[in-house]
Amino acid sequence: MFTNIILKTPYYLYDLDVLCQTLSAATLSAKKYNYHIHYAIKANHNPVITDMINRFGLGADCVSGNEIVEALYRGFPANKIVYAGVGKVDDEIKLALLRDIFCFNCESIEELEVIEQVAKNNNKNAHVALRINPGIQPHTHYNITTGTEENKFGIHLSQLQQALDLCNHSPWLKFEGLHFHIGSQITSLKPFVELCKKVNNIFSDFEIQKYGGLHLNLGGGLAVDYGEPQQNMIPDFSTFFSVFAANLKVPQNMNIHFELGRSLVAQCGKLITKVLYTKKGINKTFLITDGGMTELMRPALYQAMHKIENISSKYPEEKYDIVGPICETTDVLAKDIFLPGTKRGDILAVYSCGAYAESMMLKYNMREKAKSFFLKNGKIFASNLFEKEKKCKSQISELKNY
Ligand code: LLP
């Protein structure tokens, strides 16, 4: 850990005490029902974050070979890694097989056939769960909906029997169970109740027990409060899990898994950015910040609203559009929001940036990579994990080699 640090904006600031409290709440609530949590690494693969999550004993949910390598490198046990994604490349499948991950969440019949072939070529058994597209509307933003028939994810129910038969007849495929993930930032519990009902029906209609899989993975999707992050720092994991406990009617011996991303990490992170210029339009005042869509894509991609504070002004409030420096009209952090009167040089904190901000950072306009800093017991520090990482490049490439 370094003490002398230069906080050059824009940067991500992660509160490790909040992360720790969130992980404690999630793991405690899951323990009540013996549920397993895999962290969806795509939400944030910052090594300090993944290190702490690993220390809480979670598994990892990966969607690429590189995420698998990262998870292994951070110490997540291979037998707690699940691997989803509609476009797994043959080499990634081989890597996952040779690293003995727990399970492929398989998304199509053709993928199942390729996994079988790669397994055969490498004389390995592939452990697979079938990801089903349940046709459920999660009532979230359409760009983060995954479980409707319009979406590319999962196997349609009309092909489930064929997939089950394929697993059953192949000496190379070991059927582990079923996988679902209906979407992200799901603010109502109703779609999860609907999901349970669908799962119950699938179990009875297809006599899933006959095929011997003992795992049921219900994905992620639990929402966080972007409007009032300080009031609702820790998502209600307890109610979330209780909905599944109350509504699932699957055999008692099933191991139930979840893949949580956003709910574990969103509220521990902020994006800190500086106001470069203020500019009067006809009906608007623009604040032009040094951070923009390259550091936080969510407003541009999903019209997401993040709470923003000016942490350096006490003037009366005015209405602003906060826009980044990128050459794109969609480079907006917030529209028509009220902040204390703001001037060049003021510092803004954008809340709830722990999930899908740093991991979705862009290089567009040849932007410099924003750094990350950490808060613990009220003290700010940088991490030397990144430095160590450079030295360990050879170890990482060893993990990639097979
Ligand atoms: N499992 C699978 C198969 C997923 O595709 C995802 C997220 C998760 C789990 C974790 O979902 P969560 O608990 O985080 O909702 N970039 C978007 C979110 C994309 C989510 C992609 N899949 C955003 O910023 O809102």
GROMACS .gro file of C-alpha atoms and ligand atoms in nm:
model
  427
    1MET     CA    1   0.000   0.000   0.000
    2PHE     CA    2   0.129   0.348  -0.085
    3THR     CA    3   0.072   0.654   0.130
    4ASN     CA    4   0.186   0.935  -0.099
    5ILE     CA    5  -0.067   0.936  -0.373
    6ILE     CA    6  -0.172   1.186  -0.633
    7LEU     CA    7  -0.545   1.179  -0.689
    8LYS     CA    8  -0.567   1.271  -1.054
    9THR     CA    9  -0.925   1.298  -1.176
   10PRO     CA   10  -1.118   1.121  -1.308
   11TYR     CA   11  -1.072   0.825  -1.076
   12TYR     CA   12  -1.272   0.549  -0.914
   13LEU     CA   13  -1.293   0.553  -0.537
   14TYR     CA   14  -1.394   0.229  -0.368
   15ASP     CA   15  -1.501   0.217  -0.004
   16LEU     CA   16  -1.380  -0.120   0.117
   17ASP     CA   17  -1.577  -0.093   0.441
   18VAL     CA   18  -1.900  -0.069   0.238
   19LEU     CA   19  -1.789  -0.362   0.023
   20CYS     CA   20  -1.713  -0.564   0.332
   21GLN     CA   21  -2.053  -0.487   0.489
   22THR     CA   22  -2.229  -0.575   0.163
   23LEU     CA   23  -2.047  -0.906   0.133
   24SER     CA   24  -2.119  -0.990   0.496
   25ALA     CA   25  -2.490  -0.921   0.444
   26ALA     CA   26  -2.504  -1.125   0.122
   27THR     CA   27  -2.316  -1.426   0.255
   28LEU     CA   28  -2.508  -1.428   0.583
   29SER     CA   29  -2.844  -1.416   0.403
   30ALA     CA   30  -2.742  -1.691   0.159
   31LYS     CA   31  -2.612  -1.913   0.439
   32LYS     CA   32  -2.957  -1.928   0.594
   33TYR     CA   33  -3.075  -2.137   0.296
   34ASN     CA   34  -2.743  -2.295   0.208
   35TYR     CA   35  -2.738  -2.102  -0.122
   36HIS     CA   36  -2.410  -2.060  -0.312
   37ILE     CA   37  -2.307  -1.722  -0.451
   38HIS     CA   38  -2.079  -1.676  -0.752
   39TYR     CA   39  -1.956  -1.324  -0.809
   40ALA     CA   40  -2.021  -1.202  -1.166
   41ILE     CA   41  -1.671  -1.075  -1.238
   42LYS     CA   42  -1.793  -0.870  -1.533
   43ALA     CA   43  -1.939  -0.623  -1.283
   44ASN     CA   44  -1.590  -0.522  -1.166
   45HIS     CA   45  -1.261  -0.705  -1.204
   46ASN     CA   46  -1.049  -0.457  -1.010
   47PRO     CA   47  -0.806  -0.686  -0.823
   48VAL     CA   48  -0.861  -0.524  -0.482
   49ILE     CA   49  -1.234  -0.586  -0.518
   50THR     CA   50  -1.203  -0.943  -0.645
   51ASP     CA   51  -0.943  -1.020  -0.375
   52MET     CA   52  -1.185  -0.920  -0.102
   53ILE     CA   53  -1.474  -1.107  -0.262
   54ASN     CA   54  -1.262  -1.418  -0.286
   55ARG     CA   55  -1.178  -1.389   0.083
   56PHE     CA   56  -1.551  -1.414   0.159
   57GLY     CA   57  -1.552  -1.756  -0.004
   58LEU     CA   58  -1.767  -1.677  -0.306
   59GLY     CA   59  -1.733  -1.858  -0.635
   60ALA     CA   60  -1.688  -1.676  -0.967
   61ASP     CA   61  -1.919  -1.632  -1.264
   62CYS     CA   62  -1.713  -1.574  -1.579
   63VAL     CA   63  -1.803  -1.496  -1.939
   64SER     CA   64  -1.467  -1.522  -2.112
   65GLY     CA   65  -1.140  -1.712  -2.099
   66ASN     CA   66  -0.967  -1.404  -1.964
   67GLU     CA   67  -1.219  -1.375  -1.681
   68ILE     CA   68  -1.154  -1.740  -1.594
   69VAL     CA   69  -0.779  -1.676  -1.588
   70GLU     CA   70  -0.832  -1.365  -1.374
   71ALA     CA   71  -1.057  -1.555  -1.132
   72LEU     CA   72  -0.800  -1.834  -1.097
   73TYR     CA   73  -0.519  -1.584  -1.057
   74ARG     CA   74  -0.713  -1.409  -0.778
   75GLY     CA   75  -0.750  -1.741  -0.600
   76PHE     CA   76  -1.109  -1.838  -0.677
   77PRO     CA   77  -1.110  -2.218  -0.670
   78ALA     CA   78  -1.165  -2.374  -1.013
   79ASN     CA   79  -1.444  -2.589  -0.871
   80LYS     CA   80  -1.641  -2.274  -0.788
   81ILE     CA   81  -1.617  -2.118  -1.136
   82VAL     CA   82  -1.914  -2.116  -1.372
   83TYR     CA   83  -1.877  -2.006  -1.731
   84ALA     CA   84  -2.165  -1.855  -1.932
   85GLY     CA   85  -2.179  -1.664  -2.262
   86VAL     CA   86  -2.340  -1.725  -2.600
   87GLY     CA   87  -2.015  -1.709  -2.795
   88LYS     CA   88  -1.756  -1.927  -2.627
   89VAL     CA   89  -1.452  -1.967  -2.852
   90ASP     CA   90  -1.307  -2.319  -2.891
   91ASP     CA   91  -0.982  -2.212  -2.721
   92GLU     CA   92  -1.173  -2.069  -2.425
   93ILE     CA   93  -1.367  -2.394  -2.393
   94LYS     CA   94  -1.040  -2.586  -2.395
   95LEU     CA   95  -0.891  -2.359  -2.129
   96ALA     CA   96  -1.196  -2.400  -1.905
   97LEU     CA   97  -1.186  -2.775  -1.950
   98LEU     CA   98  -0.818  -2.811  -1.874
   99ARG     CA   99  -0.849  -2.583  -1.572
  100ASP     CA  100  -1.130  -2.806  -1.442
  101ILE     CA  101  -1.388  -2.535  -1.380
  102PHE     CA  102  -1.707  -2.640  -1.207
  103CYS     CA  103  -1.949  -2.592  -1.492
  104PHE     CA  104  -2.020  -2.452  -1.839
  105ASN     CA  105  -2.352  -2.271  -1.855
  106CYS     CA  106  -2.431  -2.382  -2.206
  107GLU     CA  107  -2.641  -2.149  -2.424
  108SER     CA  108  -2.723  -2.344  -2.743
  109ILE     CA  109  -2.740  -2.693  -2.892
  110GLU     CA  110  -2.455  -2.612  -3.126
  111GLU     CA  111  -2.238  -2.492  -2.837
  112LEU     CA  112  -2.315  -2.816  -2.654
  113GLU     CA  113  -2.191  -3.009  -2.958
  114VAL     CA  114  -1.872  -2.803  -2.976
  115ILE     CA  115  -1.807  -2.847  -2.602
  116GLU     CA  116  -1.856  -3.220  -2.648
  117GLN     CA  117  -1.608  -3.226  -2.937
  118VAL     CA  118  -1.345  -3.021  -2.751
  119ALA     CA  119  -1.391  -3.244  -2.444
  120LYS     CA  120  -1.345  -3.553  -2.658
  121ASN     CA  121  -1.035  -3.411  -2.830
  122ASN     CA  122  -0.881  -3.341  -2.491
  123ASN     CA  123  -0.999  -3.657  -2.326
  124LYS     CA  124  -1.184  -3.463  -2.056
  125ASN     CA  125  -1.539  -3.469  -1.927
  126ALA     CA  126  -1.722  -3.140  -1.963
  127HIS     CA  127  -1.956  -3.049  -1.679
  128VAL     CA  128  -2.249  -2.860  -1.824
  129ALA     CA  129  -2.560  -2.685  -1.704
  130LEU     CA  130  -2.817  -2.588  -1.965
  131ARG     CA  131  -2.900  -2.219  -1.967
  132ILE     CA  132  -3.269  -2.187  -2.039
  133ASN     CA  133  -3.435  -1.882  -2.187
  134PRO     CA  134  -3.752  -1.884  -1.974
  135GLY     CA  135  -3.942  -1.613  -2.164
  136ILE     CA  136  -3.984  -1.387  -1.863
  137GLN     CA  137  -4.012  -1.009  -1.878
  138PRO     CA  138  -3.806  -0.867  -1.590
  139HIS     CA  139  -3.930  -0.509  -1.642
  140THR     CA  140  -3.587  -0.354  -1.644
  141HIS     CA  141  -3.421  -0.147  -1.919
  142TYR     CA  142  -3.453  -0.337  -2.249
  143ASN     CA  143  -3.075  -0.334  -2.297
  144ILE     CA  144  -3.024  -0.537  -1.981
  145THR     CA  145  -3.311  -0.781  -2.030
  146THR     CA  146  -3.182  -1.132  -2.101
  147GLY     CA  147  -3.465  -1.379  -2.041
  148THR     CA  148  -3.723  -1.294  -2.305
  149GLU     CA  149  -3.762  -1.466  -2.639
  150GLU     CA  150  -3.625  -1.157  -2.811
  151ASN     CA  151  -3.290  -1.207  -2.636
  152LYS     CA  152  -2.995  -1.408  -2.764
  153PHE     CA  153  -2.935  -1.580  -2.430
  154GLY     CA  154  -3.018  -1.936  -2.333
  155ILE     CA  155  -3.176  -2.238  -2.496
  156HIS     CA  156  -3.540  -2.211  -2.594
  157LEU     CA  157  -3.770  -2.452  -2.410
  158SER     CA  158  -3.863  -2.614  -2.740
  159GLN     CA  159  -3.502  -2.739  -2.763
  160LEU     CA  160  -3.452  -2.840  -2.402
  161GLN     CA  161  -3.543  -3.205  -2.456
  162GLN     CA  162  -3.293  -3.230  -2.741
  163ALA     CA  163  -3.022  -3.074  -2.519
  164LEU     CA  164  -3.104  -3.310  -2.231
  165ASP     CA  165  -3.086  -3.610  -2.465
  166LEU     CA  166  -2.755  -3.491  -2.602
  167CYS     CA  167  -2.610  -3.472  -2.250
  168ASN     CA  168  -2.761  -3.803  -2.157
  169HIS     CA  169  -2.616  -3.991  -2.453
  170SER     CA  170  -2.271  -3.835  -2.461
  171PRO     CA  171  -1.986  -3.998  -2.270
  172TRP     CA  172  -1.809  -3.660  -2.267
  173LEU     CA  173  -2.086  -3.444  -2.122
  174LYS     CA  174  -2.180  -3.455  -1.756
  175PHE     CA  175  -2.517  -3.289  -1.699
  176GLU     CA  176  -2.500  -3.075  -1.383
  177GLY     CA  177  -2.836  -2.902  -1.397
  178LEU     CA  178  -3.013  -2.590  -1.519
  179HIS     CA  179  -2.915  -2.226  -1.537
  180PHE     CA  180  -3.125  -1.910  -1.567
  181HIS     CA  181  -3.051  -1.538  -1.570
  182ILE     CA  182  -3.340  -1.313  -1.665
  183GLY     CA  183  -3.181  -0.969  -1.655
  184SER     CA  184  -3.013  -0.707  -1.445
  185GLN     CA  185  -3.121  -0.418  -1.218
  186ILE     CA  186  -3.457  -0.587  -1.156
  187THR     CA  187  -3.636  -0.362  -0.909
  188SER     CA  188  -3.944  -0.575  -0.841
  189LEU     CA  189  -3.943  -0.919  -0.683
  190LYS     CA  190  -4.233  -1.033  -0.904
  191PRO     CA  191  -4.017  -1.147  -1.200
  192PHE     CA  192  -3.819  -1.365  -0.959
  193VAL     CA  193  -4.143  -1.523  -0.832
  194GLU     CA  194  -4.238  -1.583  -1.195
  195LEU     CA  195  -3.896  -1.736  -1.256
  196CYS     CA  196  -3.946  -1.978  -0.965
  197LYS     CA  197  -4.281  -2.088  -1.105
  198LYS     CA  198  -4.127  -2.144  -1.448
  199VAL     CA  199  -3.842  -2.344  -1.295
  200ASN     CA  200  -4.089  -2.557  -1.097
  201ASN     CA  201  -4.284  -2.633  -1.416
  202ILE     CA  202  -3.969  -2.718  -1.611
  203PHE     CA  203  -3.858  -2.957  -1.338
  204SER     CA  204  -4.187  -3.143  -1.350
  205ASP     CA  205  -4.256  -3.122  -1.726
  206PHE     CA  206  -3.910  -3.245  -1.826
  207GLU     CA  207  -3.853  -3.474  -1.527
  208ILE     CA  208  -3.518  -3.307  -1.475
  209GLN     CA  209  -3.434  -3.535  -1.182
  210LYS     CA  210  -3.412  -3.829  -1.423
  211TYR     CA  211  -3.098  -3.676  -1.576
  212GLY     CA  212  -2.906  -3.665  -1.252
  213GLY     CA  213  -2.806  -3.295  -1.236
  214LEU     CA  214  -2.799  -3.162  -0.884
  215HIS     CA  215  -2.747  -2.793  -0.947
  216LEU     CA  216  -2.987  -2.510  -1.014
  217ASN     CA  217  -2.835  -2.170  -1.092
  218LEU     CA  218  -3.074  -1.876  -1.087
  219GLY     CA  219  -2.835  -1.603  -1.204
  220GLY     CA  220  -2.823  -1.251  -1.069
  221GLY     CA  221  -3.028  -0.940  -1.131
  222LEU     CA  222  -3.097  -0.795  -0.786
  223ALA     CA  223  -3.127  -0.417  -0.820
  224VAL     CA  224  -2.953  -0.144  -0.626
  225ASP     CA  225  -3.092   0.197  -0.537
  226TYR     CA  226  -2.935   0.447  -0.778
  227GLY     CA  227  -3.169   0.725  -0.660
  228GLU     CA  228  -3.087   0.714  -0.288
  229PRO     CA  229  -2.763   0.519  -0.257
  230GLN     CA  230  -2.671   0.650   0.088
  231GLN     CA  231  -3.007   0.548   0.235
  232ASN     CA  232  -2.992   0.204   0.077
  233MET     CA  233  -2.626   0.116   0.070
  234ILE     CA  234  -2.681  -0.255   0.129
  235PRO     CA  235  -2.932  -0.429  -0.100
  236ASP     CA  236  -3.197  -0.642   0.068
  237PHE     CA  237  -3.037  -0.982   0.009
  238SER     CA  238  -3.245  -1.136   0.283
  239THR     CA  239  -3.578  -1.066   0.110
  240PHE     CA  240  -3.432  -1.159  -0.230
  241PHE     CA  241  -3.327  -1.506  -0.115
  242SER     CA  242  -3.646  -1.557   0.086
  243VAL     CA  243  -3.849  -1.516  -0.236
  244PHE     CA  244  -3.669  -1.816  -0.386
  245ALA     CA  245  -3.693  -2.018  -0.064
  246ALA     CA  246  -4.069  -1.956  -0.054
  247ASN     CA  247  -4.145  -2.019  -0.422
  248LEU     CA  248  -3.909  -2.287  -0.549
  249LYS     CA  249  -4.053  -2.636  -0.548
  250VAL     CA  250  -3.757  -2.841  -0.666
  251PRO     CA  251  -3.611  -3.158  -0.513
  252GLN     CA  252  -3.462  -3.100  -0.166
  253ASN     CA  253  -3.119  -3.226  -0.270
  254MET     CA  254  -3.070  -2.952  -0.534
  255ASN     CA  255  -2.778  -2.717  -0.478
  256ILE     CA  256  -2.903  -2.366  -0.543
  257HIS     CA  257  -2.663  -2.110  -0.693
  258PHE     CA  258  -2.681  -1.738  -0.766
  259GLU     CA  259  -2.457  -1.514  -0.974
  260LEU     CA  260  -2.464  -1.170  -0.817
  261GLY     CA  261  -2.273  -0.881  -0.969
  262ARG     CA  262  -2.418  -0.534  -0.928
  263SER     CA  263  -2.578  -0.589  -0.588
  264LEU     CA  264  -2.240  -0.685  -0.437
  265VAL     CA  265  -2.026  -0.401  -0.570
  266ALA     CA  266  -2.228  -0.108  -0.709
  267GLN     CA  267  -2.264   0.095  -0.392
  268CYS     CA  268  -1.903   0.070  -0.278
  269GLY     CA  269  -1.775   0.273  -0.574
  270LYS     CA  270  -1.784   0.636  -0.683
  271LEU     CA  271  -1.646   0.809  -0.988
  272ILE     CA  272  -1.470   1.130  -0.889
  273THR     CA  273  -1.448   1.389  -1.162
  274LYS     CA  274  -1.349   1.754  -1.192
  275VAL     CA  275  -1.543   2.033  -1.360
  276LEU     CA  276  -1.330   2.161  -1.647
  277TYR     CA  277  -1.565   2.426  -1.780
  278THR     CA  278  -1.907   2.571  -1.724
  279LYS     CA  279  -2.100   2.686  -2.028
  280LYS     CA  280  -2.431   2.867  -2.072
  281GLY     CA  281  -2.661   2.742  -2.346
  282ILE     CA  282  -2.996   2.898  -2.436
  283ASN     CA  283  -3.203   2.700  -2.186
  284LYS     CA  284  -2.926   2.508  -2.019
  285THR     CA  285  -2.608   2.538  -1.822
  286PHE     CA  286  -2.354   2.270  -1.903
  287LEU     CA  287  -2.091   2.145  -1.664
  288ILE     CA  288  -1.814   1.987  -1.867
  289THR     CA  289  -1.628   1.730  -1.659
  290ASP     CA  290  -1.298   1.549  -1.713
  291GLY     CA  291  -1.474   1.211  -1.668
  292GLY     CA  292  -1.738   1.098  -1.913
  293MET     CA  293  -1.886   0.800  -2.093
  294THR     CA  294  -1.542   0.640  -2.121
  295GLU     CA  295  -1.539   0.602  -1.742
  296LEU     CA  296  -1.914   0.554  -1.696
  297MET     CA  297  -2.102   0.416  -1.995
  298ARG     CA  298  -2.426   0.351  -1.810
  299PRO     CA  299  -2.607   0.684  -1.877
  300ALA     CA  300  -2.521   0.667  -2.250
  301LEU     CA  301  -2.612   0.298  -2.289
  302TYR     CA  302  -2.907   0.256  -2.056
  303GLN     CA  303  -3.016   0.615  -1.984
  304ALA     CA  304  -2.910   0.530  -1.629
  305MET     CA  305  -2.938   0.795  -1.360
  306HIS     CA  306  -2.667   0.811  -1.097
  307LYS     CA  307  -2.679   1.041  -0.797
  308ILE     CA  308  -2.420   1.316  -0.837
  309GLU     CA  309  -2.292   1.554  -0.570
  310ASN     CA  310  -2.071   1.858  -0.587
  311ILE     CA  311  -1.844   1.794  -0.291
  312SER     CA  312  -1.670   2.131  -0.307
  313SER     CA  313  -1.950   2.390  -0.322
  314LYS     CA  314  -2.200   2.526  -0.074
  315TYR     CA  315  -2.370   2.781  -0.305
  316PRO     CA  316  -2.747   2.770  -0.368
  317GLU     CA  317  -2.862   2.508  -0.614
  318GLU     CA  318  -2.890   2.554  -0.989
  319LYS     CA  319  -2.999   2.327  -1.270
  320TYR     CA  320  -2.729   2.166  -1.488
  321ASP     CA  321  -2.658   1.916  -1.762
  322ILE     CA  322  -2.336   1.734  -1.672
  323VAL     CA  323  -2.148   1.625  -1.981
  324GLY     CA  324  -1.812   1.460  -2.038
  325PRO     CA  325  -1.530   1.562  -2.273
  326ILE     CA  326  -1.582   1.284  -2.530
  327CYS     CA  327  -1.674   1.363  -2.890
  328GLU     CA  328  -2.016   1.200  -2.868
  329THR     CA  329  -2.355   1.359  -2.807
  330THR     CA  330  -2.444   1.068  -2.578
  331ASP     CA  331  -2.156   1.161  -2.348
  332VAL     CA  332  -2.385   1.285  -2.074
  333LEU     CA  333  -2.354   1.197  -1.705
  334ALA     CA  334  -2.681   1.360  -1.604
  335LYS     CA  335  -2.946   1.590  -1.747
  336ASP     CA  336  -3.141   1.863  -1.570
  337ILE     CA  337  -3.009   1.792  -1.223
  338PHE     CA  338  -2.978   2.035  -0.936
  339LEU     CA  339  -2.638   2.093  -0.779
  340PRO     CA  340  -2.499   2.369  -0.560
  341GLY     CA  341  -2.372   2.654  -0.782
  342THR     CA  342  -2.071   2.505  -0.958
  343LYS     CA  343  -1.755   2.656  -1.101
  344ARG     CA  344  -1.446   2.538  -1.288
  345GLY     CA  345  -1.231   2.318  -1.065
  346ASP     CA  346  -1.515   2.185  -0.847
  347ILE     CA  347  -1.513   1.815  -0.770
  348LEU     CA  348  -1.816   1.596  -0.838
  349ALA     CA  349  -1.883   1.252  -0.692
  350VAL     CA  350  -2.091   1.017  -0.905
  351TYR     CA  351  -2.245   0.750  -0.681
  352SER     CA  352  -2.304   0.378  -0.737
  353CYS     CA  353  -2.012   0.332  -0.976
  354GLY     CA  354  -1.877   0.009  -0.825
  355ALA     CA  355  -2.053  -0.206  -1.086
  356TYR     CA  356  -2.026  -0.184  -1.464
  357ALA     CA  357  -1.822   0.137  -1.463
  358GLU     CA  358  -1.451   0.054  -1.439
  359SER     CA  359  -1.507  -0.285  -1.606
  360MET     CA  360  -1.674  -0.112  -1.902
  361MET     CA  361  -1.413   0.161  -1.938
  362LEU     CA  362  -1.346   0.265  -2.298
  363LYS     CA  363  -1.031   0.383  -2.473
  364TYR     CA  364  -1.229   0.592  -2.723
  365ASN     CA  365  -1.062   0.926  -2.809
  366MET     CA  366  -0.738   0.760  -2.689
  367ARG     CA  367  -0.839   0.827  -2.333
  368GLU     CA  368  -0.600   0.759  -2.049
  369LYS     CA  369  -0.707   0.476  -1.822
  370ALA     CA  370  -0.861   0.617  -1.503
  371LYS     CA  371  -0.697   0.495  -1.183
  372SER     CA  372  -0.865   0.352  -0.877
  373PHE     CA  373  -0.820   0.435  -0.511
  374PHE     CA  374  -0.958   0.280  -0.197
  375LEU     CA  375  -1.104   0.396   0.132
  376LYS     CA  376  -1.064   0.195   0.449
  377ASN     CA  377  -1.136   0.323   0.799
  378GLY     CA  378  -1.170   0.670   0.648
  379LYS     CA  379  -0.819   0.660   0.497
  380ILE     CA  380  -0.752   0.672   0.127
  381PHE     CA  381  -0.488   0.454  -0.035
  382ALA     CA  382  -0.368   0.320  -0.367
  383SER     CA  383  -0.305  -0.048  -0.417
  384ASN     CA  384   0.021  -0.212  -0.504
  385LEU     CA  385  -0.166  -0.509  -0.647
  386PHE     CA  386  -0.150  -0.345  -0.989
  387GLU     CA  387   0.229  -0.314  -0.966
  388LYS     CA  388   0.255  -0.672  -0.849
  389GLU     CA  389   0.035  -0.767  -1.140
  390LYS     CA  390   0.283  -0.631  -1.393
  391LYS     CA  391   0.552  -0.849  -1.238
  392CYS     CA  392   0.321  -1.148  -1.245
  393LYS     CA  393   0.242  -1.124  -1.617
  394SER     CA  394   0.436  -1.445  -1.668
  395GLN     CA  395   0.222  -1.625  -1.409
  396ILE     CA  396  -0.090  -1.504  -1.587
  397SER     CA  397   0.032  -1.618  -1.926
  398GLU     CA  398   0.117  -1.955  -1.767
  399LEU     CA  399  -0.246  -1.986  -1.662
  400LYS     CA  400  -0.347  -1.914  -2.020
  401ASN     CA  401  -0.117  -2.180  -2.158
  402TYR     CA  402  -0.221  -2.538  -2.192
  403LLP     N1  403  -2.519  -1.394  -1.466
  403LLP     C1  404  -2.521  -1.369  -1.598
  403LLP     C2  405  -2.529  -1.481  -1.690
  403LLP     C3  406  -2.517  -1.237  -1.645
  403LLP     O1  407  -2.521  -1.214  -1.776
  403LLP     C4  408  -2.509  -1.130  -1.553
  403LLP     C5  409  -2.503  -0.992  -1.599
  403LLP     C6  410  -2.504  -1.161  -1.416
  403LLP     C7  411  -2.511  -1.294  -1.376
  403LLP     C8  412  -2.493  -1.056  -1.310
  403LLP     O2  413  -2.607  -0.978  -1.307
  403LLP     P1  414  -2.626  -0.865  -1.194
  403LLP     O3  415  -2.638  -0.934  -1.059
  403LLP     O4  416  -2.508  -0.778  -1.200
  403LLP     O5  417  -2.751  -0.796  -1.233
  403LLP     N2  418  -2.373  -0.335  -1.799
  403LLP     C9  419  -2.509  -0.342  -1.751
  403LLP    C10  420  -2.540  -0.473  -1.685
  403LLP    C11  421  -2.514  -0.591  -1.773
  403LLP    C12  422  -2.541  -0.721  -1.702
  403LLP    C13  423  -2.488  -0.834  -1.782
  403LLP     N3  424  -2.510  -0.960  -1.722
  403LLP    C14  425  -2.536  -0.224  -1.659
  403LLP     O6  426  -2.447  -0.144  -1.635
  403LLP     O7  427  -2.647  -0.207  -1.614
   0.00000   0.00000   0.00000
